């Protein structure tokens, strides 16, 4: 079995469309969508595209999905019980606006869909053995770690899994590193990469292939600007046409990573 892992799409439908063309050429048997399909500029269209795929497709949730579900619930209860941040604190108002906009776009049709997604997934993949898929770490979807995080901080998280490979995302930068006896691979981000623009994903089986798919960034930015997404201009400029640098993001994440 050969599997494509697509993480952190963030409603960037043009990026997803480009990756799916490459997925077809890669001749994979199944797809794993590793969370944070939303929020983003084209949430309904992106979810519908994934749900309509002909290949067997598995989903797990990320902090993005839980944050949007919390907004949907808040419309009924009057209070938000989850913000999707590492600290648990309410994010800046610009992010809250994005959450509310996304929730309004998706409810009620997609609320039960997102609510059914599990936290983790295990698949047996040829050449790799049992692979565990999670959004950030198997225990928590908001924990931050990167290729630079000290191994001794991470070993307690992964050593009890008894799985040779774990695939994660969340920090939007690919890596392939060993933590104790576990190979931990970050799929990168399809829709909001840090570093080189384009779309990042994985092929799993019989080994791990780190993939990068270029696409028409100018046309994608134009499509995104045409949406009613509250941060459409900024998303097009700073997540499509140009991405934050790896150095910049590693420094930012170092302040929030596991201690």
Coordinates of C-alpha atoms in Angstrom, one line a residue:
X1 CA 0.0 0.0 0.0
X2 CA 1.2 3.5 -0.9
X3 CA -0.3 6.5 0.9
X4 CA -0.3 10.3 0.2
X5 CA -0.3 12.5 3.4
X6 CA -1.8 16.0 2.9
X7 CA -1.6 18.3 5.9
X8 CA -2.5 21.9 6.7
X9 CA -4.4 22.8 3.5
X10 CA -6.0 25.8 5.2
X11 CA -8.7 26.3 2.6
X12 CA -6.2 26.9 -0.2
X13 CA -8.1 25.2 -3.0
X14 CA -5.7 26.1 -5.8
X15 CA -2.8 24.4 -3.9
X16 CA -4.9 21.3 -3.2
X17 CA -5.9 21.0 -6.8
X18 CA -2.3 21.1 -7.9
X19 CA -1.3 18.5 -5.3
X20 CA -4.1 16.2 -6.2
X21 CA -2.9 16.1 -9.8
X22 CA 0.5 15.0 -8.5
X23 CA -1.2 12.5 -6.2
X24 CA -2.8 10.9 -9.2
X25 CA 0.5 10.6 -11.0
X26 CA 2.1 9.1 -7.8
X27 CA -0.4 6.2 -8.1
X28 CA -1.1 6.0 -4.4
X29 CA -3.8 3.7 -2.9
X30 CA -5.1 5.9 -0.2
X31 CA -4.9 9.5 1.1
X32 CA -4.6 10.7 4.7
X33 CA -5.7 14.3 5.4
X34 CA -3.9 15.3 8.5
X35 CA -5.9 18.2 9.9
X36 CA -6.3 21.9 9.4
X37 CA -8.2 21.6 6.2
X38 CA -9.8 24.8 7.6
X39 CA -9.8 27.7 8.4
X40 CA -8.8 29.3 5.1
X41 CA -10.2 31.3 2.2
X42 CA -12.1 28.5 0.4
X43 CA -13.3 26.2 3.2
X44 CA -16.5 24.8 1.7
X45 CA -14.9 24.2 -1.7
X46 CA -11.8 22.6 -0.2
X47 CA -13.8 20.2 2.1
X48 CA -16.1 19.3 -0.7
X49 CA -13.2 18.5 -3.1
X50 CA -11.7 16.2 -0.5
X51 CA -14.9 14.5 0.4
X52 CA -15.7 13.8 -3.2
X53 CA -12.3 12.0 -3.9
X54 CA -12.6 8.6 -5.5
X55 CA -9.6 7.3 -3.6
X56 CA -10.1 6.0 -0.1
X57 CA -9.5 9.0 2.1
X58 CA -8.9 9.2 5.9
X59 CA -9.3 12.4 7.9
X60 CA -7.9 13.4 11.3
X61 CA -8.7 16.7 13.0
X62 CA -6.3 19.5 13.7
X63 CA -6.6 22.5 16.0
X64 CA -8.2 24.3 13.1
X65 CA -11.2 22.0 12.9
X66 CA -11.7 22.0 16.7
X67 CA -11.6 25.8 16.7
X68 CA -14.2 26.0 14.0
X69 CA -16.4 23.4 15.8
X70 CA -16.1 25.5 19.0
X71 CA -17.4 28.6 17.1
X72 CA -20.3 26.6 15.8
X73 CA -21.1 25.4 19.3
X74 CA -20.8 28.9 20.7
X75 CA -23.6 30.1 18.4
X76 CA -25.8 27.9 20.5
X77 CA -24.3 28.1 24.0
X78 CA -23.0 31.7 23.9
X79 CA -19.4 30.8 25.0
X80 CA -16.3 29.5 23.2
X81 CA -14.6 26.6 25.0
X82 CA -11.6 26.1 22.7
X83 CA -9.4 28.5 20.7
X84 CA -6.9 26.2 19.1
X85 CA -3.8 28.0 20.5
X86 CA -0.9 26.3 22.3
X87 CA -1.6 28.3 25.5
X88 CA -5.3 27.9 25.3
X89 CA -5.7 31.7 25.3
X90 CA -8.0 33.6 22.9
X91 CA -6.0 34.6 19.7
X92 CA -5.9 38.1 18.2
X93 CA -9.2 39.5 17.0
X94 CA -8.2 39.1 13.4
X95 CA -8.0 35.3 13.9
X96 CA -11.3 35.2 15.8
X97 CA -12.9 37.0 12.8
X98 CA -11.5 34.3 10.5
X99 CA -12.9 31.5 12.8
X100 CA -16.3 33.1 12.8
X101 CA -16.4 33.6 9.1
X102 CA -15.3 30.0 8.5
X103 CA -17.9 28.6 10.9
X104 CA -20.6 30.6 9.2
X105 CA -19.5 29.3 5.8
X106 CA -19.5 25.6 6.9
X107 CA -22.5 25.3 9.2
X108 CA -24.7 23.4 9.3
X109 CA -23.7 21.1 6.5
X110 CA -20.1 20.4 7.6
X111 CA -20.4 20.5 11.4
X112 CA -21.2 16.7 11.7
X113 CA -18.5 15.9 9.2
X114 CA -15.8 17.7 11.2
X115 CA -17.1 16.3 14.4
X116 CA -16.6 12.7 13.2
X117 CA -12.9 13.0 12.5
X118 CA -10.6 11.2 15.0
X119 CA -7.5 12.6 16.8
X120 CA -5.1 9.9 15.4
X121 CA -5.0 7.2 12.8
X122 CA -2.9 4.0 12.3
X123 CA -2.2 2.4 9.0
X124 CA 0.0 -0.5 8.0
X125 CA 2.1 0.7 5.1
X126 CA 4.4 -1.5 3.0
X127 CA 8.1 -1.0 3.8
X128 CA 7.3 1.2 6.8
X129 CA 5.2 -1.0 9.1
X130 CA 2.6 0.6 11.3
X131 CA 2.4 4.4 10.8
X132 CA 0.7 6.7 13.3
X133 CA -0.8 9.9 11.9
X134 CA -1.5 12.8 14.2
X135 CA -1.8 16.6 13.7
X136 CA 1.0 17.8 16.0
X137 CA 1.8 15.0 18.5
X138 CA -0.2 11.9 19.3
X139 CA -1.3 13.4 22.6
X140 CA -2.1 17.0 21.7
X141 CA -3.0 18.8 18.5
X142 CA -1.5 22.2 19.5
X143 CA 1.9 21.2 20.8
X144 CA 4.8 22.8 18.9
X145 CA 8.0 21.1 18.0
X146 CA 10.3 21.4 15.0
X147 CA 13.4 19.8 13.5
X148 CA 15.5 21.7 16.0
X149 CA 13.6 20.8 19.2
X150 CA 15.8 18.8 21.6
X151 CA 15.3 15.1 21.4
X152 CA 15.1 14.6 25.1
X153 CA 12.0 16.7 25.3
X154 CA 10.3 14.5 22.6
X155 CA 11.3 11.0 23.5
X156 CA 8.7 10.6 26.3
X157 CA 5.9 11.5 23.8
X158 CA 6.8 9.0 21.1
X159 CA 8.5 6.1 22.9
X160 CA 5.3 4.5 24.2
X161 CA 3.7 4.3 20.8
X162 CA 5.5 1.2 19.6
X163 CA 5.2 2.4 16.0
X164 CA 8.3 2.8 13.8
X165 CA 6.9 5.9 12.0
X166 CA 4.8 8.9 13.1
X167 CA 3.6 11.5 10.6
X168 CA 2.7 14.9 11.9
X169 CA 2.2 18.5 10.6
X170 CA 1.0 21.7 12.4
X171 CA 4.3 23.7 12.1
X172 CA 4.1 23.9 8.2
X173 CA 7.7 22.8 7.6
X174 CA 8.8 19.4 6.4
X175 CA 11.4 17.4 8.3
X176 CA 12.4 13.7 8.7
X177 CA 14.1 13.0 12.0
X178 CA 14.6 10.2 14.5
X179 CA 13.3 10.6 18.0
X180 CA 14.5 7.7 20.2
X181 CA 13.6 4.7 18.1
X182 CA 10.8 6.4 16.2
X183 CA 11.1 8.0 12.8
X184 CA 9.0 11.3 12.9
X185 CA 8.2 13.0 9.6
X186 CA 6.5 16.3 9.2
X187 CA 4.4 16.5 6.0
X188 CA 4.8 20.3 5.7
X189 CA 1.8 22.3 4.5
X190 CA -0.2 22.1 1.3
X191 CA -1.8 25.6 1.7
X192 CA 0.3 27.7 4.0
X193 CA 4.0 26.7 3.7
X194 CA 6.8 28.3 5.5
X195 CA 9.9 28.7 3.4
X196 CA 9.7 28.1 -0.3
X197 CA 6.3 28.9 -1.9
X198 CA 4.3 26.0 -3.3
X199 CA 2.6 23.0 -1.7
X200 CA 4.3 20.3 0.5
X201 CA 3.1 16.8 1.1
X202 CA 4.3 13.2 1.5
X203 CA 4.2 9.8 -0.2
X204 CA 4.6 6.9 2.2
X205 CA 5.5 3.4 1.0
X206 CA 7.8 1.7 0.6
X207 CA 9.9 4.6 2.1
X208 CA 9.1 8.3 2.8
X209 CA 9.2 10.8 0.0
X210 CA 9.1 14.5 0.9
X211 CA 7.2 16.1 -2.0
X212 CA 6.9 19.7 -3.2
X213 CA 4.4 20.7 -5.9
X214 CA 4.7 24.1 -7.6
X215 CA 1.6 25.8 -9.0
X216 CA 0.5 29.0 -10.5
X217 CA 0.8 31.3 -7.5
X218 CA -0.4 34.5 -9.3
X219 CA -3.6 32.8 -10.5
X220 CA -4.1 31.3 -7.0
X221 CA -3.6 34.7 -5.3
X222 CA -6.2 36.2 -7.7
X223 CA -8.7 33.5 -6.9
X224 CA -8.2 34.0 -3.2
X225 CA -8.5 37.7 -3.4
X226 CA -11.9 37.3 -5.1
X227 CA -13.3 35.5 -2.0
X228 CA -15.0 37.2 1.0
X229 CA -12.4 35.7 3.4
X230 CA -11.5 38.4 6.0
X231 CA -7.8 38.1 5.5
X232 CA -7.9 37.4 1.7
X233 CA -5.4 40.1 0.7
X234 CA -2.9 39.1 3.4
X235 CA -3.3 35.4 2.7
X236 CA -2.6 35.9 -1.0
X237 CA 0.4 38.1 -0.3
X238 CA 2.1 36.3 2.6
X239 CA 1.0 32.7 2.3
X240 CA 0.8 32.2 -1.5
X241 CA 3.0 34.6 -3.4
X242 CA 5.6 34.8 -0.7
X243 CA 5.9 32.7 2.5
X244 CA 7.4 33.5 5.9
X245 CA 11.1 32.3 6.0
X246 CA 12.1 29.1 7.7
X247 CA 14.5 31.0 9.9
X248 CA 11.8 33.4 11.0
X249 CA 9.3 30.7 11.8
X250 CA 11.9 28.5 13.7
X251 CA 12.7 31.5 15.9
X252 CA 9.0 32.1 16.5
X253 CA 8.2 28.5 17.2
X254 CA 11.2 28.2 19.6
X255 CA 9.3 30.5 22.0
X256 CA 6.3 28.2 22.1
X257 CA 7.8 24.7 21.7
X258 CA 7.8 21.9 24.2
X259 CA 10.0 22.6 27.2

